[in-house]
CSV table of C-alpha atoms in Angstrom, one decimal:
chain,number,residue,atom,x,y,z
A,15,UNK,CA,169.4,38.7,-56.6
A,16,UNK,CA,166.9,40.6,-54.3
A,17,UNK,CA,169.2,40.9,-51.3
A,18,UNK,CA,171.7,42.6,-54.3
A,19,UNK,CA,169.0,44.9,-55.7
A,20,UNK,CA,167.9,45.9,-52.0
A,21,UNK,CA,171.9,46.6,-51.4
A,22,UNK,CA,171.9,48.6,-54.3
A,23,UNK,CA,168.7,50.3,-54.1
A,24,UNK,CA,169.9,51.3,-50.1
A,25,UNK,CA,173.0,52.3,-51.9
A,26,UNK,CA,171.9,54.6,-54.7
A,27,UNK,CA,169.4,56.2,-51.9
A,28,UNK,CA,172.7,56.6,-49.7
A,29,UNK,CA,174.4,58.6,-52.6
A,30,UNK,CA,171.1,60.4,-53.5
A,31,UNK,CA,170.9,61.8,-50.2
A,32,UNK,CA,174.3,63.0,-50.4
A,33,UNK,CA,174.0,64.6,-53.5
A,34,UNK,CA,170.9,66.8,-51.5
A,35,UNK,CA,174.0,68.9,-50.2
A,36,UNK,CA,171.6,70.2,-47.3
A,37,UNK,CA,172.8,71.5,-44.3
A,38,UNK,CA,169.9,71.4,-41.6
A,39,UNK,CA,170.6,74.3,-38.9
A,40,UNK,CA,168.6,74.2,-36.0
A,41,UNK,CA,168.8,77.5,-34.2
A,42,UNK,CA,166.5,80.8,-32.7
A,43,UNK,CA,164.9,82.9,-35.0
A,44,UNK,CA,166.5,85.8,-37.0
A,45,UNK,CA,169.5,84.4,-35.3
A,46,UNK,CA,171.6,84.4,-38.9
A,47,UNK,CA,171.7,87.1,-41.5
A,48,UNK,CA,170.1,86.5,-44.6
A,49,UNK,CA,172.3,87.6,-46.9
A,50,UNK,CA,175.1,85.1,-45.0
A,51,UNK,CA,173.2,82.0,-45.3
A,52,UNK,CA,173.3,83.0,-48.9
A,53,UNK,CA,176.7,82.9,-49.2
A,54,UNK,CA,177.4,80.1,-47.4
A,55,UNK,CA,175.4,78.4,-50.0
A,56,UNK,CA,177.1,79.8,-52.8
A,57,UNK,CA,180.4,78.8,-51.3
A,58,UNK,CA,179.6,75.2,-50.4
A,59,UNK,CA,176.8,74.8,-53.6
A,60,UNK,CA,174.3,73.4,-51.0
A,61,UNK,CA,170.9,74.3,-49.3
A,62,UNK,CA,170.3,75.9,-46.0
A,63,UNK,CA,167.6,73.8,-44.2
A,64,UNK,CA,166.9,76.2,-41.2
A,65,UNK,CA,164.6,75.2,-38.0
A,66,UNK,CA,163.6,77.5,-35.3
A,67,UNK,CA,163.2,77.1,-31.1
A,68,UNK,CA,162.4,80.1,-28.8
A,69,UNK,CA,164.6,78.5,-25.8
A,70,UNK,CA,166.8,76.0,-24.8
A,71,UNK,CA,164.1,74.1,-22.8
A,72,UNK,CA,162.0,73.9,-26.1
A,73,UNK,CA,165.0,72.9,-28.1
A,74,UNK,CA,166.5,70.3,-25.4
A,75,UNK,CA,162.8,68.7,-25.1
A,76,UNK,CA,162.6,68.4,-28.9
A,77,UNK,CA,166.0,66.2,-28.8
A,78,UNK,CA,165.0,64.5,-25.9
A,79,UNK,CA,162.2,63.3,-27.9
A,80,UNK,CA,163.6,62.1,-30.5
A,81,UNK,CA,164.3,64.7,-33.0
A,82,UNK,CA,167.1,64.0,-35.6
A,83,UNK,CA,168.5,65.4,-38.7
A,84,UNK,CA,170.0,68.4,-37.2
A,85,UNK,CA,173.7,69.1,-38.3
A,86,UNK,CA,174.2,72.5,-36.4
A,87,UNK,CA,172.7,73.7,-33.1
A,88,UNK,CA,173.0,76.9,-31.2
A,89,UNK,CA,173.1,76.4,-27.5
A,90,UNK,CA,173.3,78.8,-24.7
A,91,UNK,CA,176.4,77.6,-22.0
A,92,UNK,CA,173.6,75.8,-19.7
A,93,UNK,CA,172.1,73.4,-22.8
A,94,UNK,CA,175.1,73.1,-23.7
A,95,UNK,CA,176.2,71.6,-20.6
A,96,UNK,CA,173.2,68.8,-20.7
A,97,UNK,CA,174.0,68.4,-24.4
A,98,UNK,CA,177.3,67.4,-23.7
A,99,UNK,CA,177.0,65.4,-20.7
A,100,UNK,CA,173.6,63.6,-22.7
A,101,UNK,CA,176.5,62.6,-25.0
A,102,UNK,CA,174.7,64.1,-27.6
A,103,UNK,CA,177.3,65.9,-29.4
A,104,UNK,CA,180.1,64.8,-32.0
A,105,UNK,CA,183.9,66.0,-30.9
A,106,UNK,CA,185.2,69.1,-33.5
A,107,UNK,CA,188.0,68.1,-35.7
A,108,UNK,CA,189.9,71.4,-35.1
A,109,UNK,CA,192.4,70.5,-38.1
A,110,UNK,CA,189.0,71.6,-40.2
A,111,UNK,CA,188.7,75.4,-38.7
A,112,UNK,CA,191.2,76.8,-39.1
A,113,UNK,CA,189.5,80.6,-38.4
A,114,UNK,CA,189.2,79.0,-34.9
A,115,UNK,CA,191.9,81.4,-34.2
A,116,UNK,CA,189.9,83.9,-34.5
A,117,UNK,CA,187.7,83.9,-31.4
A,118,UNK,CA,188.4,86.1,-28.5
A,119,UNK,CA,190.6,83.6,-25.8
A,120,UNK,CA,187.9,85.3,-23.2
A,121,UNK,CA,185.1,83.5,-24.6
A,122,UNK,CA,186.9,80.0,-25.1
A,123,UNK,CA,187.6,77.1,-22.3
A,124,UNK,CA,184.1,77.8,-20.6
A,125,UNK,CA,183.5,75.6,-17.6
A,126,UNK,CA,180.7,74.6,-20.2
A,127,UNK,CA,183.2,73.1,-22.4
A,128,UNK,CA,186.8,72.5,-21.3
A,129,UNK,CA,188.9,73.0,-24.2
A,130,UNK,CA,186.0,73.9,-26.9
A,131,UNK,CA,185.9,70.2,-27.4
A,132,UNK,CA,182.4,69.7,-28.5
A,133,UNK,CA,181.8,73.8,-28.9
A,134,UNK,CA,182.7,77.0,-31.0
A,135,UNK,CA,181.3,80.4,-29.8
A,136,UNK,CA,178.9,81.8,-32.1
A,137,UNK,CA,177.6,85.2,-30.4
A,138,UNK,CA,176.3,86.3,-26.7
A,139,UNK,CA,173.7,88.4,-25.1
A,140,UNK,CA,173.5,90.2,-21.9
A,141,UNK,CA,170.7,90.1,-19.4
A,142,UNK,CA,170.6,93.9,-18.6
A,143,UNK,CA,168.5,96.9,-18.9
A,144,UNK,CA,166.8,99.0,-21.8
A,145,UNK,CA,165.7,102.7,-20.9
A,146,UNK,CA,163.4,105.5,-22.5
A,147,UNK,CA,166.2,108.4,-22.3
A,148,UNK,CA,163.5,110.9,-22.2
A,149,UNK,CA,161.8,109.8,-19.6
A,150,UNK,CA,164.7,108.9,-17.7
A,151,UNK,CA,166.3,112.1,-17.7
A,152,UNK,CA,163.2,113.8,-17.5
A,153,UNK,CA,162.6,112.2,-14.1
A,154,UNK,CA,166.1,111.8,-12.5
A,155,UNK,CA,166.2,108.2,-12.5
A,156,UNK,CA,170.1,107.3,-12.5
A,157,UNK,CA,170.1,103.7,-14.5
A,158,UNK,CA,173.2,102.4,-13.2
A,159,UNK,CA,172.3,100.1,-11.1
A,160,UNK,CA,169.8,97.2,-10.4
A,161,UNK,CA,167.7,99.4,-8.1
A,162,UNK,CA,166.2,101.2,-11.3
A,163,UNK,CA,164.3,97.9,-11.1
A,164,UNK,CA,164.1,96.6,-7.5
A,165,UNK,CA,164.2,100.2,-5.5
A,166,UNK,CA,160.3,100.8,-4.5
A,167,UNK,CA,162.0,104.6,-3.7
A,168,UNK,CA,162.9,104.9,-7.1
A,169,UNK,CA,160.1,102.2,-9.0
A,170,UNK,CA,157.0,105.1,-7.3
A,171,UNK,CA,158.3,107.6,-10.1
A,172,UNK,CA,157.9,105.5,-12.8
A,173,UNK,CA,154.9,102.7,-11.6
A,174,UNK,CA,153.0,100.6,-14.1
A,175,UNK,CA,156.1,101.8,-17.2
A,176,UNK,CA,158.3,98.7,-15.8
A,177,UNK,CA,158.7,95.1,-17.1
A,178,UNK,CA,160.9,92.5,-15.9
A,179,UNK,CA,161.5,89.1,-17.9
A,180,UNK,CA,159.0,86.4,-17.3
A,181,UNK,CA,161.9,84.0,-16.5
A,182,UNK,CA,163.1,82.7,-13.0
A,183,UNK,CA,166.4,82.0,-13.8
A,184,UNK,CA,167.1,85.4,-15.3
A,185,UNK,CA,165.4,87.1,-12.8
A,186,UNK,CA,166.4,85.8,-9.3
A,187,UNK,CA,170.0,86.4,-11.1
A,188,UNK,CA,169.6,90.0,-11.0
A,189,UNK,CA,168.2,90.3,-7.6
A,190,UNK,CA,171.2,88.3,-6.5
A,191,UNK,CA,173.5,90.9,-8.2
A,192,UNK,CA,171.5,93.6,-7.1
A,193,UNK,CA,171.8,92.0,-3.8
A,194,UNK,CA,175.9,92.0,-4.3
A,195,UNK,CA,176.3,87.8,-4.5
A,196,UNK,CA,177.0,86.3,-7.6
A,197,UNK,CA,174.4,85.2,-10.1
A,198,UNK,CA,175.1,81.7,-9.8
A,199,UNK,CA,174.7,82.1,-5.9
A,200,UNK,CA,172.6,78.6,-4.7
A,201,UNK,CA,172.9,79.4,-1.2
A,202,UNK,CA,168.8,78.7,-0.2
A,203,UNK,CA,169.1,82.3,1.9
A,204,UNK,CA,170.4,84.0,-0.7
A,205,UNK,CA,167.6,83.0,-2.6
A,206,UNK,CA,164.8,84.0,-0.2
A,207,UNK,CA,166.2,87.7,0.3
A,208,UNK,CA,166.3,87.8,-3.9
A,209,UNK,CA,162.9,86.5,-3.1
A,210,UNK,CA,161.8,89.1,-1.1
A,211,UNK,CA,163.5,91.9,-3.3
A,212,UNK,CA,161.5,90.8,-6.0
A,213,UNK,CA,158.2,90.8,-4.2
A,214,UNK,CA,158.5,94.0,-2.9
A,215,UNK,CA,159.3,95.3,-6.7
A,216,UNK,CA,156.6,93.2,-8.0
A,217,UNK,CA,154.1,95.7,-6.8
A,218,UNK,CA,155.4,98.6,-9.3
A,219,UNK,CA,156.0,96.8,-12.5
A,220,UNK,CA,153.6,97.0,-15.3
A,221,UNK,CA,154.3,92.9,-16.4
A,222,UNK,CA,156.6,89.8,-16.2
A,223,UNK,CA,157.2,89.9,-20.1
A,224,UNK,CA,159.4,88.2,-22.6
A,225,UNK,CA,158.3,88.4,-25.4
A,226,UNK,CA,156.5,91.9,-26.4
A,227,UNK,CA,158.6,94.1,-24.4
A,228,UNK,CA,160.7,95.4,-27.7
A,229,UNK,CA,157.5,96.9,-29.0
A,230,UNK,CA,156.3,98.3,-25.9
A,231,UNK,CA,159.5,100.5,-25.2
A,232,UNK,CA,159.5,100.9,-29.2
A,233,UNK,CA,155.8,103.0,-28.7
A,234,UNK,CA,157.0,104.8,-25.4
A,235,UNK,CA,154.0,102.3,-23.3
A,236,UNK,CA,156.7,101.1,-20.8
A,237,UNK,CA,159.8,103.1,-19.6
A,238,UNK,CA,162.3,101.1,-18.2
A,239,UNK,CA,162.5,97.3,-19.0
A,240,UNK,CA,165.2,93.7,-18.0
A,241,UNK,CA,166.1,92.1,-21.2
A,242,UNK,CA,168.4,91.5,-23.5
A,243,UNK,CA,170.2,93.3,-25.1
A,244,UNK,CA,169.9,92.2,-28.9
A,245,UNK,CA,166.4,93.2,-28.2
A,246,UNK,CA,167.4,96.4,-26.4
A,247,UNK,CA,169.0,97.4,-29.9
A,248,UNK,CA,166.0,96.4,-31.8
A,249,UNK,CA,163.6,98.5,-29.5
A,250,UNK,CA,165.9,101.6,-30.4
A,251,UNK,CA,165.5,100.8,-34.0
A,252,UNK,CA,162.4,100.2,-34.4
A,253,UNK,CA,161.8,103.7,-32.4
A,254,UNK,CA,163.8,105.7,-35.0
A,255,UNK,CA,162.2,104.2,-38.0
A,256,UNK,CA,159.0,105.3,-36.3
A,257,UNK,CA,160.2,108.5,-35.8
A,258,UNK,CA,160.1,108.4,-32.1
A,259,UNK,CA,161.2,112.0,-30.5
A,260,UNK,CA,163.3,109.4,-27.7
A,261,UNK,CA,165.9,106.7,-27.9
A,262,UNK,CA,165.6,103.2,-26.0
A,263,UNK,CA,169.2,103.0,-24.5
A,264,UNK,CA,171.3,100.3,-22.9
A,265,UNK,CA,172.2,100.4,-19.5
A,266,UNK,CA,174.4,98.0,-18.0
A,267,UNK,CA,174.2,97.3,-14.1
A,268,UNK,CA,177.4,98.4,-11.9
A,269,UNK,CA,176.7,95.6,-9.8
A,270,UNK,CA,177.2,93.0,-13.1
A,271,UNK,CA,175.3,91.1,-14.8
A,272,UNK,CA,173.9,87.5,-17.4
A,273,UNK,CA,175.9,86.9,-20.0
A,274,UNK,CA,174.7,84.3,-22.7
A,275,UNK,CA,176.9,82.7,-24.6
A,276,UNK,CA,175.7,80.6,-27.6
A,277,UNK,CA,177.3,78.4,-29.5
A,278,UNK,CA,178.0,76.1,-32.8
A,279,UNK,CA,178.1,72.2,-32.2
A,280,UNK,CA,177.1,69.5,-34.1
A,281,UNK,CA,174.4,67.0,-33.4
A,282,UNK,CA,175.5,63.3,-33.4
A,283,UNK,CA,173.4,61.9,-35.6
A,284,UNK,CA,174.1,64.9,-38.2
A,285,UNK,CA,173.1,63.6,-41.7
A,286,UNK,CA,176.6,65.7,-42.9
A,287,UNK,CA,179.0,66.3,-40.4
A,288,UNK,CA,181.3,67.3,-43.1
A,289,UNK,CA,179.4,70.3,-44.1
A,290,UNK,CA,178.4,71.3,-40.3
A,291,UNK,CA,182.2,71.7,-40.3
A,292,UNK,CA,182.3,73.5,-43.1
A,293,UNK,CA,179.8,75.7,-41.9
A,294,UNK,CA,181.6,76.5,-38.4
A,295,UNK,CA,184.6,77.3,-40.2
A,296,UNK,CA,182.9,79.8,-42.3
A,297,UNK,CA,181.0,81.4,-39.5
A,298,UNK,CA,184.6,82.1,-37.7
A,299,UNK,CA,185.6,84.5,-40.3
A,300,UNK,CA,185.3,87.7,-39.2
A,301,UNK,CA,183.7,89.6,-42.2
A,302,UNK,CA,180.3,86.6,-41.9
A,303,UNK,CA,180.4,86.9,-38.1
A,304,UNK,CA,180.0,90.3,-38.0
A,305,UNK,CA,176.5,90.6,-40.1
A,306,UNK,CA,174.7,88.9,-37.0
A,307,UNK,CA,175.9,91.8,-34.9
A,308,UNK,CA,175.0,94.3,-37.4
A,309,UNK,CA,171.7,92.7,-37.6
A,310,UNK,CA,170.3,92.5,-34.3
A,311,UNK,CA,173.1,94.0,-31.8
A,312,UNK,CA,174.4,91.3,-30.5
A,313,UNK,CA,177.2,90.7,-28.9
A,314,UNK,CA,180.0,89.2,-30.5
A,315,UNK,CA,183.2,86.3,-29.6
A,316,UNK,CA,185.1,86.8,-32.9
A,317,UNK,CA,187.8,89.5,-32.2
A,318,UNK,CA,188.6,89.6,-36.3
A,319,UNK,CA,184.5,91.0,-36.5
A,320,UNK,CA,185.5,93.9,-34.7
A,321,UNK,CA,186.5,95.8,-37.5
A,322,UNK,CA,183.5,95.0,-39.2
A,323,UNK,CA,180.9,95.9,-36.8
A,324,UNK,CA,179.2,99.2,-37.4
A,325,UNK,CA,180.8,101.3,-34.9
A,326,UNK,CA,177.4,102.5,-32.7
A,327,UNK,CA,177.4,98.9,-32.0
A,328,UNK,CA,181.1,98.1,-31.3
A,329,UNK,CA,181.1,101.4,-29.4
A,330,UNK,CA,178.6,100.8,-27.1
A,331,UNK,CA,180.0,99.3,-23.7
A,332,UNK,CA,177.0,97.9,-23.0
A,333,UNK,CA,177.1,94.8,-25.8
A,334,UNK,CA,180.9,94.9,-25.7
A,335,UNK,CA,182.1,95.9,-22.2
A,336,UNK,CA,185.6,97.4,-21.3
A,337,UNK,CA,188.0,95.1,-19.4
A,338,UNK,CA,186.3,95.3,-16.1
A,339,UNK,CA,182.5,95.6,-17.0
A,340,UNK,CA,183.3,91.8,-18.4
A,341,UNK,CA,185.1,90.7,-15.5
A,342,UNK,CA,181.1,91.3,-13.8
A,343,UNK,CA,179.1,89.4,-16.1
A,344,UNK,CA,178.9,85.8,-15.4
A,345,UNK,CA,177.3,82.9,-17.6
A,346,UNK,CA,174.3,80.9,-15.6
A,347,UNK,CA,175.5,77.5,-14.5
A,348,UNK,CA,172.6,74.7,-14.7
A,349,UNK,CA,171.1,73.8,-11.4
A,350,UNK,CA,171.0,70.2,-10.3
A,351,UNK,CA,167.6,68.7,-9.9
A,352,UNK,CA,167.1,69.6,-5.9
A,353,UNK,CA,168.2,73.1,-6.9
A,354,UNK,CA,165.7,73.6,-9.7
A,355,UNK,CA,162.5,72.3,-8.1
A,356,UNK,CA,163.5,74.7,-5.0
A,357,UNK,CA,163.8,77.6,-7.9
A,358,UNK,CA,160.3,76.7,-9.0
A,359,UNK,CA,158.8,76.9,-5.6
A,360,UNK,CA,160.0,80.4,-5.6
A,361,UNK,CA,159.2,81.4,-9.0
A,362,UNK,CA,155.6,80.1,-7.6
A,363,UNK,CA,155.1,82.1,-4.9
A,364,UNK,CA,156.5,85.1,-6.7
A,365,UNK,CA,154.3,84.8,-9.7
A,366,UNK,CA,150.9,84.1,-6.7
A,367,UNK,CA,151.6,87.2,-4.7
């Protein structure tokens, strides 16, 4: 009688559980419109249980740990990578997504993901950089290229109104591409002339920064800034609500440049893997996929959002590139354990000079 009360109590909590209807989302910050989640939760009559991380390290450390409950994460290509070869994910049943067809065939078959087995693009980013246009013009500083940032000929006119992003991967990336080798270069003398590129920059730039660089170009305090650029467009918008007399522009590298691509997979301990799917499905039509880029500029995979993108963001060549301003971006590939301790000796001798 007890084992059968126990089996029914486990049972009854089993079906109570279920009958939460909660998706959990685990994913960065304003990284979903509100007004979607809400109607995904009007068309699935559940709750939308969202979790936030500020990288992929945090978010990858949290798992590592232990953490469970998660239906959906948002991985950049490099997690993603670990995740999958962690075995941490659950396959996709395709049959369920239909919309699928709506991604752009560019952004599918990464060498993340062969065959968008475990993964369904969700949005990208690219590393590049944001400009006062004021300034700019005002001083002659041409802002097509990586020397903007890594010229000292160019960096004396506008010392101390620079920042660069407080990130080693990101950064020795654009050095290499300044430098004309590919961002995913891990040739150890490529690496010490990026090296030395840097340091001789270093000099003339106002902060490594990643985080408050969108408010500083916002108030006109720095000039010329490497980020991203979601955060590019919200600089320029937070400037015209203010009523700034300049505009914080994009400027995308000739030499090429970081793109991010994030990503929709589901955990495999996912409480309901049936509403994660769900979910996907109804992030890949086009009319819900394009609120994120109307939000905060991003970048976008899903070629049926076009149309609904407001046009000074689909315009802009910057967030989406023509034909061969893609063909230079490249995705960071994660470095192997040798490769990323002789990274961090870099990145610690840049950061002490």
């Amino acid at each position: 009688m007890k084992k059968l009360l126990t089996v029914a109590t486990l049972l009854f909590a089993s079906i109570s559980a279920q009958a939460a209807d909660e998706l959990r989302l685990y994913n960065w910050n304003n990284y979903i419109a509100p007004e979607t989640v809400q109607r995904f939760e009007t068309f699935c009559k559940c709750k939308v249980v969202q979790t936030y991380y500020g990288d992929n390290e945090e978010m990858l450390a949290k798992l590592a740990a232990g953490a469970k409950g998660y239906d959906i994460i948002v991985p950049t290509g490099n997690a993603l990578d670990a995740l999958i070869k962690q075995q941490a994910l659950l396959p996709l049943d395709k049959s369920q997504l239909p919309n699928l067809k709506n991604v752009n065939p560019a952004y599918l078959n990464t060498d993340f993901d062969k065959g968008n087995k475990y993964s369904v693009p969700y949005a990208y980013t690219v590393t590049l950089m944001g400009y006062n246009d004021q300034k700019m013009k005002e001083l002659g500083i041409p802002v097509d290229s990586w020397a903007a940032i890594f010229d000292p000929k160019i960096l004396a006119k506008i010392k101390g109104k620079v920042t660069v992003l407080d990130s080693a991967n990101e950064l020795m990336a654009a050095a290499l591409k300044y430098l004309g080798y590919s961002a995913n270069d891990t040739d150890e003398q490529h690496w010490q002339q990026a090296k030395d590129v840097i340091i001789k920059a270093k000099p003339y730039w106002a902060a490594f920064n990643g985080s408050s660089y969108i408010k500083e170009l916002t108030v006109g305090d720095i000039w010329l800034a490497h980020g991203y650029s979601n955060d590019i467009f919200q600089a320029d918008v937070d400037a015209q609500k203010a009523g700034r007399k300049f505009h914080i522009r994009h400027a995308l590298p000739k030499e090429g440049a970081v793109l991010a691509l994030d990503s929709m997979v589901i955990h495999k301990a996912a409480p309901r893997p049936d509403l994660a799917l769900k979910f996907i499905n109804f992030m890949l039509d086009g009319k819900n996929a394009a609120e994120l880029s109307n939000l905060i500029g991003s970048g976008n995979p899903n070629a049926d959002a076009a149309k609904y993108i407001k046009p000074e963001i689909a315009n802009n060549p910057a967030i989406f590139p023509d034909k061969a301003g893609f063909a230079k971006l490249e995705m960071l590939k994660d470095l192997n354990s040798k490769q990323r301790r002789a990274v961090n000796r870099i990145w610690t001798e840049i950061r002490a000079r």
